[in-house]
Coordinates of C-alpha atoms in Angstrom, one line a residue:
M1 CA 133.6 39.0 239.6
N2 CA 133.5 42.5 241.1
A3 CA 131.3 45.5 240.7
W4 CA 133.8 47.2 238.4
V5 CA 133.6 44.3 235.6
V6 CA 129.6 44.0 236.1
E7 CA 129.3 47.8 235.5
R8 CA 131.9 47.5 232.3
R9 CA 129.5 44.8 231.0
R10 CA 126.5 46.9 231.2
H11 CA 128.2 50.1 229.6
T12 CA 129.5 47.7 226.7
F13 CA 126.1 46.4 225.8
S14 CA 124.4 49.8 226.3
H15 CA 127.0 51.0 223.7
R16 CA 126.0 48.1 221.4
E17 CA 122.4 49.1 221.5
A18 CA 123.4 52.6 220.7
V19 CA 125.3 51.3 217.6
E20 CA 122.4 49.3 216.3
D21 CA 120.0 52.3 216.9
V22 CA 122.2 54.7 215.0
H23 CA 122.9 52.3 212.2
N24 CA 119.1 51.6 211.8
H25 CA 118.3 55.3 212.0
L26 CA 120.7 56.0 209.1
N27 CA 119.3 53.1 207.0
G28 CA 115.8 54.4 207.5
D29 CA 115.0 51.4 209.4
D30 CA 112.4 52.4 212.1
R31 CA 113.5 49.7 214.9
S32 CA 115.0 49.7 218.4
T33 CA 117.3 47.4 219.6
F34 CA 117.7 46.0 223.1
H35 CA 120.2 43.7 224.8
F36 CA 118.9 41.3 227.6
G37 CA 120.1 38.3 229.6
S38 CA 123.3 37.6 231.4
Q39 CA 125.8 39.3 229.2
T40 CA 124.2 42.8 229.5
E41 CA 123.2 42.2 233.4
G42 CA 126.8 41.3 234.4
T43 CA 125.6 37.9 235.7
T44 CA 127.8 35.5 233.9
T45 CA 131.4 34.2 233.9
P46 CA 133.8 32.9 231.3
G47 CA 133.0 29.4 232.2
L48 CA 129.2 29.8 231.9
Q49 CA 129.8 30.7 228.2
S50 CA 126.4 32.7 228.1
D51 CA 125.0 33.6 224.8
T52 CA 123.9 37.1 223.6
D53 CA 120.2 37.8 223.7
I54 CA 119.0 40.6 221.5
L55 CA 115.4 41.9 221.0
F56 CA 114.4 44.4 218.4
T57 CA 111.1 46.2 218.0
R58 CA 109.3 47.8 215.0
N59 CA 108.5 51.2 215.9
A60 CA 106.0 51.7 213.1
V61 CA 103.5 49.6 214.7
N62 CA 100.9 50.9 217.3
I63 CA 99.9 48.3 220.0
M64 CA 96.4 49.0 221.3
N65 CA 95.7 47.9 225.0
S66 CA 92.2 49.5 224.6
W67 CA 90.4 51.5 221.7
A68 CA 91.7 54.7 223.3
D69 CA 95.0 53.9 222.1
W70 CA 94.0 54.0 218.4
Q71 CA 96.1 56.1 216.1
Q72 CA 95.1 57.5 212.7
G73 CA 97.3 56.6 209.6
T74 CA 99.1 53.9 211.5
W75 CA 99.4 50.1 211.7
N76 CA 97.1 49.4 214.6
L77 CA 96.9 46.0 216.3
L78 CA 94.6 45.5 219.3
M79 CA 95.5 43.1 222.2
V80 CA 92.6 40.7 222.4
R81 CA 91.9 37.7 224.6
D82 CA 89.1 35.6 225.5
E83 CA 88.2 32.8 228.1
N84 CA 90.3 30.1 225.9
T85 CA 93.4 32.3 225.8
P86 CA 96.2 30.9 227.9
P87 CA 97.8 33.2 230.7
Q88 CA 100.4 35.6 229.5
H89 CA 99.2 35.5 225.9
Y90 CA 97.2 37.8 223.5
M91 CA 95.9 37.8 220.0
L92 CA 96.8 40.8 217.9
Q93 CA 93.7 42.1 216.0
W94 CA 94.2 44.2 212.9
I95 CA 92.5 47.7 213.2
R96 CA 91.8 50.0 210.2
P97 CA 94.3 52.9 210.0
D98 CA 91.6 55.5 208.7
V99 CA 88.8 54.8 211.3
P100 CA 88.9 52.9 214.6
R101 CA 87.2 49.9 213.3
P102 CA 88.4 46.1 212.9
V103 CA 89.5 44.9 209.6
T104 CA 86.9 42.3 208.7
Y105 CA 88.8 40.2 205.9
S106 CA 92.4 39.8 204.7
D107 CA 93.8 37.4 202.0
D108 CA 97.4 38.2 203.3
P109 CA 99.2 35.0 204.3
D110 CA 100.7 36.7 207.4
Y111 CA 96.9 37.2 208.8
V112 CA 94.5 34.7 209.9
N113 CA 90.6 35.2 209.6
D114 CA 88.3 33.7 212.4
S115 CA 84.7 32.9 212.3
Q116 CA 83.6 36.2 213.9
G117 CA 84.8 38.4 211.2
R118 CA 88.1 39.2 213.1
V119 CA 91.6 39.3 211.2
F120 CA 94.5 38.4 213.6
L121 CA 98.3 38.8 212.9
S122 CA 100.1 35.2 212.9
N123 CA 103.2 34.7 214.8
M124 CA 104.5 32.6 211.9
E125 CA 105.1 35.8 209.6
V126 CA 108.2 36.7 212.0
I127 CA 109.4 33.0 211.7
R128 CA 109.1 32.9 207.8
R129 CA 111.1 36.0 207.3
A130 CA 113.8 35.0 209.9
A131 CA 114.1 31.6 208.2
A132 CA 114.4 33.2 204.8
A133 CA 117.1 35.7 206.2
C134 CA 119.2 33.0 208.1
G135 CA 118.9 30.1 205.4
D136 CA 120.1 26.7 206.4
T137 CA 121.5 28.0 209.6
H138 CA 118.1 29.1 210.9
L139 CA 117.6 28.0 214.7
R140 CA 114.1 28.4 216.3
R141 CA 114.0 28.4 220.3
G142 CA 110.6 29.7 221.6
P143 CA 110.3 33.2 220.5
S144 CA 113.9 33.2 219.2
N145 CA 114.9 33.0 215.5
S146 CA 118.8 33.1 215.2
P147 CA 121.5 32.2 212.8
N148 CA 123.7 30.3 215.4
E149 CA 123.8 29.1 218.8
D150 CA 125.7 32.2 220.1
V151 CA 122.9 34.5 220.0
D152 CA 119.3 34.7 220.6
I153 CA 117.4 37.2 218.4
V154 CA 113.8 37.9 219.1
E155 CA 111.6 40.3 217.0
A156 CA 108.8 41.9 219.1
F157 CA 106.3 44.7 219.5
H158 CA 106.4 47.1 222.1
C159 CA 103.2 48.1 224.3
N160 CA 103.6 51.3 226.0
A161 CA 100.7 50.5 228.3
L162 CA 101.1 47.5 230.9
P163 CA 98.3 44.8 230.7
P164 CA 96.2 44.2 233.9
E165 CA 98.2 40.8 234.7
I166 CA 101.2 43.2 235.1
M167 CA 99.5 46.1 236.9
V168 CA 98.5 43.9 239.7
W169 CA 102.1 43.2 240.5
F170 CA 102.9 46.9 241.7
T171 CA 100.0 46.5 244.3
K172 CA 101.6 43.2 245.5
M173 CA 105.2 44.6 245.9
Q174 CA 104.1 47.5 248.0
H175 CA 104.5 45.5 251.2
G176 CA 107.5 43.3 250.5
N177 CA 111.3 44.0 251.1
W178 CA 112.2 44.5 247.5
P179 CA 112.2 46.1 245.1
S180 CA 112.4 49.7 246.3
R181 CA 109.8 52.1 245.8
E182 CA 112.0 54.1 243.3
T183 CA 112.5 51.0 241.3
L184 CA 108.8 50.4 241.3
Q185 CA 108.1 53.9 240.1
A186 CA 110.5 53.7 237.3
A187 CA 109.1 50.1 236.2
Q188 CA 105.6 51.8 235.6
T189 CA 107.0 53.5 232.6
C190 CA 108.8 50.7 231.0
G191 CA 105.8 49.0 229.1
C192 CA 106.1 45.3 228.0
F193 CA 106.9 43.5 224.7
L194 CA 104.8 41.0 222.7
V195 CA 107.1 38.0 221.4
P196 CA 105.9 35.7 218.5
V197 CA 105.3 32.5 220.5
G198 CA 102.1 30.8 221.4
H199 CA 101.2 28.5 224.2
H200 CA 102.2 24.8 223.5
G201 CA 99.3 22.8 222.5
S202 CA 96.8 25.8 222.2
I203 CA 94.4 25.6 219.3
N204 CA 95.2 29.0 218.3
E205 CA 99.1 28.8 218.9
N206 CA 99.7 30.4 215.6
I207 CA 98.1 33.7 216.4
Q208 CA 99.1 34.1 220.0
W209 CA 101.8 36.5 221.2
R210 CA 103.4 36.4 224.9
I211 CA 103.9 39.4 226.8
T212 CA 107.3 39.7 228.4
P213 CA 108.2 42.5 230.8
N214 CA 111.9 42.4 229.9
L215 CA 112.7 46.2 230.6
I216 CA 111.0 45.7 234.1
E217 CA 113.3 42.6 234.7
R218 CA 116.3 44.6 233.5
L219 CA 115.6 47.2 235.9
L220 CA 115.2 44.8 238.7
M221 CA 118.6 43.1 237.9
F222 CA 120.3 46.6 237.6
S223 CA 119.2 47.3 241.2
L224 CA 120.9 44.2 242.6
N225 CA 123.9 44.5 244.9
M226 CA 127.1 42.5 244.5
V227 CA 126.2 39.8 246.9
Q228 CA 122.9 39.3 245.2
I229 CA 124.7 39.1 241.9
K230 CA 127.1 36.6 242.9
C231 CA 124.4 34.6 244.5
L232 CA 122.6 34.4 241.2
V233 CA 125.9 33.5 239.2
V234 CA 126.6 30.7 241.8
L235 CA 123.1 29.3 241.3
K236 CA 123.5 29.3 237.6
I237 CA 126.6 27.3 237.8
I238 CA 125.1 24.8 240.2
K239 CA 122.2 24.5 237.6
K240 CA 124.7 24.0 234.6
Q241 CA 126.5 21.2 236.5
E242 CA 124.4 19.6 238.9
F243 CA 120.7 20.0 238.0
V244 CA 121.0 18.7 234.4
K245 CA 121.8 15.1 236.2
Y246 CA 118.3 15.0 237.6
I247 CA 116.3 15.9 234.5
L248 CA 114.6 12.5 233.5
C249 CA 112.8 13.4 230.3
E250 CA 114.3 14.6 227.0
N251 CA 112.0 17.5 226.4
C252 CA 112.1 18.9 230.1
K253 CA 114.7 21.5 231.2
I254 CA 115.2 23.9 234.2
T255 CA 116.2 27.3 233.0
T256 CA 118.1 30.3 234.3
F257 CA 114.9 32.1 234.4
H258 CA 113.8 29.8 237.0
F259 CA 116.7 30.6 239.2
K260 CA 116.2 34.4 238.5
T261 CA 112.6 34.0 239.6
A262 CA 113.6 32.3 242.8
L263 CA 116.1 34.9 243.6
F264 CA 113.4 37.7 243.0
F265 CA 110.9 36.1 245.3
T266 CA 113.6 35.5 248.1
L267 CA 114.7 39.1 247.8
N268 CA 111.1 40.2 248.3
K269 CA 110.6 38.2 251.5
T270 CA 114.1 38.6 253.0
H271 CA 115.3 41.6 255.0
P272 CA 118.0 43.7 253.2
T273 CA 120.5 43.2 256.2
V274 CA 120.7 39.4 255.2
W275 CA 122.3 40.3 251.7
T276 CA 126.1 40.8 252.9
A277 CA 129.2 39.1 251.7
C278 CA 129.7 37.1 255.0
R279 CA 126.5 35.6 254.5
L280 CA 126.6 34.8 250.8
I281 CA 126.1 30.8 251.4
E282 CA 123.1 31.5 253.5
C283 CA 121.6 33.7 250.8
I284 CA 122.3 30.8 248.3
V285 CA 120.5 28.4 250.6
R286 CA 117.5 30.6 250.8
C287 CA 117.2 30.9 247.3
L288 CA 117.5 27.1 246.7
E289 CA 114.7 26.8 249.6
T290 CA 112.6 29.1 247.3
I291 CA 113.2 26.8 244.4
L292 CA 112.6 23.7 246.5
K293 CA 109.2 25.2 247.5
F294 CA 108.2 25.6 243.9
L295 CA 109.3 22.0 243.1
D296 CA 107.4 20.7 246.0
E297 CA 104.1 22.6 245.1
G298 CA 104.5 21.9 241.4
E299 CA 104.2 25.4 240.3
C300 CA 106.7 28.4 239.8
P301 CA 104.9 31.5 239.6
H302 CA 106.2 34.4 237.5
F303 CA 107.4 37.2 239.7
I304 CA 106.0 39.9 237.6
V305 CA 103.1 38.4 235.5
D306 CA 100.2 37.2 237.4
G307 CA 98.7 33.7 236.8
V308 CA 101.6 32.2 235.1
D309 CA 103.2 29.0 235.8
L310 CA 106.8 28.9 234.6
F311 CA 107.2 25.0 235.0
D312 CA 104.2 24.7 232.5
G313 CA 105.5 23.1 229.3
K314 CA 109.2 23.2 230.7
L315 CA 109.3 20.7 233.7
C316 CA 107.0 17.6 234.1
R317 CA 106.0 16.5 237.6
G318 CA 108.4 13.6 237.5
C319 CA 111.4 16.0 236.8
Q320 CA 110.1 18.3 239.4
L321 CA 110.1 15.6 242.2
S322 CA 113.5 14.4 241.0
L323 CA 115.0 18.0 241.4
A324 CA 113.3 18.4 244.5
R325 CA 115.1 15.5 246.1
A326 CA 118.5 16.7 244.6
V327 CA 118.0 20.3 246.2
R328 CA 117.1 18.9 249.6
E329 CA 120.0 16.7 249.6
M330 CA 122.2 19.7 248.7
I331 CA 120.7 21.8 251.6
Q332 CA 120.9 18.9 254.0
D333 CA 124.7 18.1 253.1
D334 CA 125.7 21.7 254.1
M335 CA 126.1 22.8 250.5
H336 CA 129.2 20.8 250.0
V337 CA 128.3 20.7 246.4
L338 CA 129.9 24.2 246.2
F339 CA 133.3 22.6 246.6
H340 CA 132.9 20.4 243.7
L341 CA 131.7 23.1 241.2
Q342 CA 134.2 23.0 238.2
S343 CA 133.1 26.2 236.3
D344 CA 135.7 29.0 236.4
D345 CA 137.4 26.7 239.2
L346 CA 134.8 27.9 241.8
G347 CA 135.2 24.9 243.9
Q348 CA 138.9 25.0 244.0
Q349 CA 138.7 28.7 244.9
L350 CA 136.4 27.9 247.9
M351 CA 138.8 25.1 249.2
T352 CA 142.0 27.4 248.9
L353 CA 143.4 28.4 252.3
P354 CA 144.0 32.0 253.0
H355 CA 147.7 31.3 253.1
E356 CA 147.7 29.4 249.9
V357 CA 148.2 30.9 246.2
I358 CA 145.5 30.5 243.7
P359 CA 147.0 29.1 240.5
Y360 CA 146.0 32.2 238.4
S361 CA 145.4 36.0 239.1
R362 CA 141.8 37.3 239.4
D363 CA 143.1 40.5 237.9
D364 CA 144.2 38.3 234.8
V365 CA 140.8 37.0 234.4
N366 CA 139.3 40.5 234.8
A367 CA 141.8 41.8 232.3
D368 CA 140.7 39.1 229.7
I369 CA 137.1 39.9 230.1
C370 CA 137.6 43.8 229.7
G371 CA 139.8 43.0 226.8
K372 CA 137.4 40.8 224.9
L373 CA 134.5 43.2 225.8
A374 CA 136.5 46.2 224.3
K375 CA 137.6 44.3 221.3
D376 CA 134.2 43.0 220.5
M377 CA 132.5 46.3 221.0
F378 CA 134.9 48.2 218.5
E379 CA 134.5 45.1 216.1
M380 CA 130.9 45.6 216.0
Y381 CA 131.4 49.5 215.5
L382 CA 133.6 48.8 212.7
K383 CA 131.2 46.2 210.9
R384 CA 128.4 48.9 211.1
V385 CA 130.5 51.4 209.6
R386 CA 131.4 49.0 206.8
L387 CA 127.7 48.3 206.2
M388 CA 126.9 52.0 206.0
L389 CA 129.7 52.6 203.4
K390 CA 128.5 49.6 201.4
R391 CA 125.0 50.9 201.3
L392 CA 126.3 54.4 200.1
C393 CA 128.3 52.8 197.4
N394 CA 125.5 50.6 196.2
N395 CA 123.1 53.3 196.3
E396 CA 121.7 53.9 192.7
A397 CA 119.3 56.7 193.7
A398 CA 122.3 59.3 194.6
D399 CA 126.1 59.5 194.3
M400 CA 128.3 58.2 197.0
Y401 CA 129.5 61.7 198.0
T402 CA 125.9 63.1 198.3
G403 CA 124.8 60.0 200.5
L404 CA 128.0 60.5 202.6
N405 CA 127.2 64.1 203.3
N406 CA 123.6 63.5 204.2
D407 CA 124.6 60.9 206.7
I408 CA 127.1 63.3 208.2
N409 CA 124.6 66.1 208.4
I410 CA 122.0 63.6 210.1
L411 CA 124.5 62.5 212.6
E412 CA 125.5 65.9 213.5
S413 CA 121.8 66.9 213.9
V414 CA 121.2 63.9 216.2
A415 CA 124.4 64.7 218.2
A416 CA 123.2 68.3 218.7
N417 CA 119.9 67.2 220.2
A418 CA 120.1 67.7 224.0
S419 CA 117.9 64.5 224.6
T420 CA 120.6 62.1 223.0
S421 CA 121.9 59.8 225.4
Q422 CA 125.7 59.6 226.4
Y423 CA 125.9 56.2 224.8
H424 CA 124.4 57.5 221.6
T425 CA 126.5 60.7 221.6
H426 CA 129.9 58.2 222.0
V427 CA 128.7 56.1 219.0
I428 CA 127.8 59.1 216.8
K429 CA 131.2 60.7 217.4
F430 CA 132.9 57.5 216.6
I431 CA 131.0 56.9 213.3
L432 CA 131.2 60.6 212.2
T433 CA 135.0 60.4 212.7
H434 CA 135.2 57.5 210.3
L435 CA 132.8 59.1 207.9
I436 CA 134.7 62.2 207.9
S437 CA 137.8 60.3 207.3
V438 CA 136.3 58.7 204.1
K439 CA 135.0 62.1 202.9
A440 CA 138.4 63.8 203.1
S441 CA 140.0 60.8 201.2
V442 CA 137.1 61.0 198.6
I443 CA 137.8 64.7 198.1
S444 CA 141.4 64.2 197.8
S445 CA 141.1 61.3 195.4
S446 CA 138.9 63.5 193.0
C447 CA 141.3 66.3 193.2
I448 CA 144.4 64.2 192.6
Q449 CA 142.5 62.6 189.5
T450 CA 141.4 65.9 187.9
G451 CA 144.7 67.8 188.7
Q452 CA 142.7 70.3 190.8
P453 CA 144.2 72.1 194.0
F454 CA 142.9 70.7 197.3
P455 CA 140.1 72.9 198.9
R456 CA 140.9 74.6 201.9
D457 CA 138.9 72.8 204.4
I458 CA 140.4 69.5 203.3
W459 CA 143.1 69.7 206.1
M460 CA 140.5 70.4 208.7
L461 CA 138.7 67.0 207.7
Y462 CA 141.8 65.3 207.9
G463 CA 142.5 66.7 211.4
E464 CA 139.0 65.9 212.7
S465 CA 139.4 62.1 211.6
L466 CA 143.1 61.3 212.6
N467 CA 141.9 60.0 215.9
T468 CA 139.7 57.0 214.8
D469 CA 142.2 54.7 216.1
V470 CA 146.0 54.4 216.3
A471 CA 146.8 53.8 212.7
S472 CA 144.2 53.6 210.1
S473 CA 143.3 57.0 209.4
K474 CA 146.9 58.3 209.6
L475 CA 148.0 55.6 207.2
K476 CA 145.3 56.8 204.8
L477 CA 146.8 60.3 204.9
A478 CA 150.3 58.9 204.6
S479 CA 148.9 57.0 201.4
M480 CA 147.4 60.4 200.0
H481 CA 150.8 62.1 200.5
Y482 CA 152.6 59.3 198.8
C483 CA 150.1 59.6 195.8
Q484 CA 151.0 63.4 195.7
G485 CA 154.7 62.6 195.5
E486 CA 155.1 64.1 199.0
L487 CA 157.2 61.4 200.3
Q488 CA 158.9 63.4 203.2
R489 CA 155.3 64.0 204.8
A490 CA 154.4 60.4 204.2
L491 CA 157.5 59.1 205.9
S492 CA 156.9 61.4 208.9
I493 CA 153.5 60.1 209.5
L494 CA 154.7 56.6 209.1
N495 CA 157.3 56.8 211.7
E496 CA 154.8 58.5 214.0
V497 CA 152.5 55.4 213.4
E498 CA 155.4 53.0 214.0
F499 CA 156.2 54.7 217.1
D500 CA 152.6 54.3 218.4
L501 CA 152.3 50.7 217.7
D502 CA 153.5 49.0 220.7
D503 CA 152.5 45.6 222.2
S504 CA 149.4 47.0 223.9
V505 CA 147.7 48.0 220.6
Q506 CA 145.1 45.6 219.5
P507 CA 144.1 44.9 215.9
V508 CA 140.4 44.9 215.1
C509 CA 139.0 43.7 211.8
G510 CA 135.5 44.6 210.5
C511 CA 135.7 42.7 207.3
R512 CA 133.9 39.6 208.3
R513 CA 136.9 37.4 207.2
P514 CA 138.7 34.7 209.0
F515 CA 141.4 36.4 211.2
D516 CA 143.5 35.1 213.7
N517 CA 143.1 38.0 216.0
K518 CA 144.2 37.0 219.4
L519 CA 143.9 39.4 222.4
S520 CA 147.0 41.1 223.4
K521 CA 147.8 40.6 227.1
A522 CA 149.4 44.1 227.2
F523 CA 146.0 45.5 225.7
C524 CA 143.8 43.4 228.2
E525 CA 145.8 44.9 231.0
Y526 CA 145.4 48.3 229.7
T527 CA 141.6 47.9 229.4
L528 CA 141.4 46.8 233.1
H529 CA 142.4 50.4 234.3
N530 CA 141.3 52.4 231.3
D531 CA 137.6 52.4 230.1
T532 CA 136.6 55.5 228.3
H533 CA 136.2 55.7 224.5
E534 CA 139.2 58.1 224.2
Q535 CA 141.4 55.9 226.1
L536 CA 140.4 52.8 224.3
T537 CA 140.7 54.3 220.9
N538 CA 144.3 55.1 221.7
K539 CA 145.0 51.3 221.8
I540 CA 143.1 50.1 219.0
T541 CA 143.9 49.9 215.4
F542 CA 141.4 49.1 212.6
C543 CA 142.0 47.4 209.3
I544 CA 142.0 49.7 206.2
R545 CA 139.7 49.6 203.4
F546 CA 139.7 52.0 200.4
L547 CA 136.6 52.6 198.5
R548 CA 136.7 53.0 194.7
E549 CA 136.0 56.5 195.2
E550 CA 139.4 56.8 197.2
K551 CA 141.1 55.2 194.4
F552 CA 143.7 57.9 193.5
C553 CA 144.7 58.0 197.1
V554 CA 145.9 54.5 196.8
P555 CA 149.4 53.7 195.5
Q556 CA 149.1 52.2 191.9
F557 CA 151.0 49.0 192.9
L558 CA 147.8 48.2 195.2
W559 CA 145.3 49.1 192.5
C560 CA 145.3 45.5 191.2
E561 CA 143.8 44.3 194.6
M562 CA 140.8 46.5 193.8
Y563 CA 140.3 44.9 190.3
R564 CA 141.8 41.5 190.7
A565 CA 139.5 38.8 189.4
V566 CA 140.2 35.7 187.6
G567 CA 137.7 33.5 185.8
D568 CA 134.6 32.9 188.1
D569 CA 136.0 35.5 190.6
V570 CA 134.4 38.3 188.5
D571 CA 130.9 37.2 189.5
H572 CA 131.7 37.5 193.1
R573 CA 133.2 41.0 193.1
T574 CA 131.2 43.8 194.8
N575 CA 131.1 47.3 193.7
N576 CA 132.8 48.7 196.7

């Protein structure tokens, strides 16, 4: 693990957030997407097998911290709590959009009427929709509703104003060693999220929403140096291999968030000069001592949200004492446990003497990580482009070409906006290039079908779209020339593509079909030293898909693939 790989992870997931935002914008879906957790923080390794944490918010909702936040003509929800509301939780009361007054009754199943004439949004409405979308594979873990084990998806509301139990944190942090004044200042503008999960065992659990300061936590994680990141990663490995042995109850667990919290508290009380590479083990011990303090006292306070015990509902007293004994033995044994850690061969690496050779190259590991990040990112890009084209083809309100032009105009307008981030700009450029490639092919197909001459700007469109990747757009151009009978031009392009397709070019498929798409070693080595969009697209080749509107740019012997259907296959064919 090094700073370069950590930064690559963060850049990759920032691009993924931008892809989702652009895709939602074109679909008219007013949502924002965020990636949190180990993958985007860069605090994971291949051996930890961390999942992906995604949170999205519905921007059409106005969360009110007070009546002063009411907005006319908007779905308003007021954060409400009383003496029976558990810490870190609120109820969301429905407020009228025409006047700042409460809604007094609703027969909508997504809302709950109470005895005082108030109407609260149920957190079960999110669960019902997620269960319907995921079907039989629906998994619910806390506020997360996911289709499989590899991803945690949380639907939340964003609150711009921080509640009192978070605001008090800024006062507490003024006298600690960490975080810095600049980080605290940036954190004040982050806001918080309300996620659909109530306090376990509460009477009103179905109408409670938990506040989570994910953006502040991400800001804190991005401010860590490499020693602090390595410290957390080692703690995660210890937790995964060792701590699970001392959990006595089936429903109890100690989580990565407990360790992250311990790191935060340790950073706050430890002088910055301690966090150096030569004192890494000492830093790990200091964090374990913080965890031990929490376990002995039977309470793990939230670093940001006041009045919250993170052990509540997670770890019973018996398991706390069991883990406390294990941590105390680790520390008293001078951390020999580190030499027995199997994940990522960490123990073996620590025991390797300076003159001995590690059985594998760290550059190889880093190359594999970078290669997978690049491939997965472009695969996601391509899948979103496929979904955009599917939407255009299935749109009954307008023809495909009109919709395509509308999307291109929208993207060009957003790209021209000075406030557009660099990540969104890269994503928009990528999607635009693909849409322009489709536009050129659709126009060409129409001209070939009707026998009309090509418009003058067609070659400009092809020129703008040839750099989507190494091969796919060029092969579409070659196919068009073939259908025009211009065989020499088609041959010239095919020769050029064949010359560019060396061992370092990685195929990427966005068709959601089973595909043995192993990472090329040469591609991984290339990504280790080349990380810009332009450099990576020079070593990626996408699968090729022709729409029906591009039919006359496809050789006739391939038409049967568009229309093939035997028996019941007809019922499963899509329009695009």
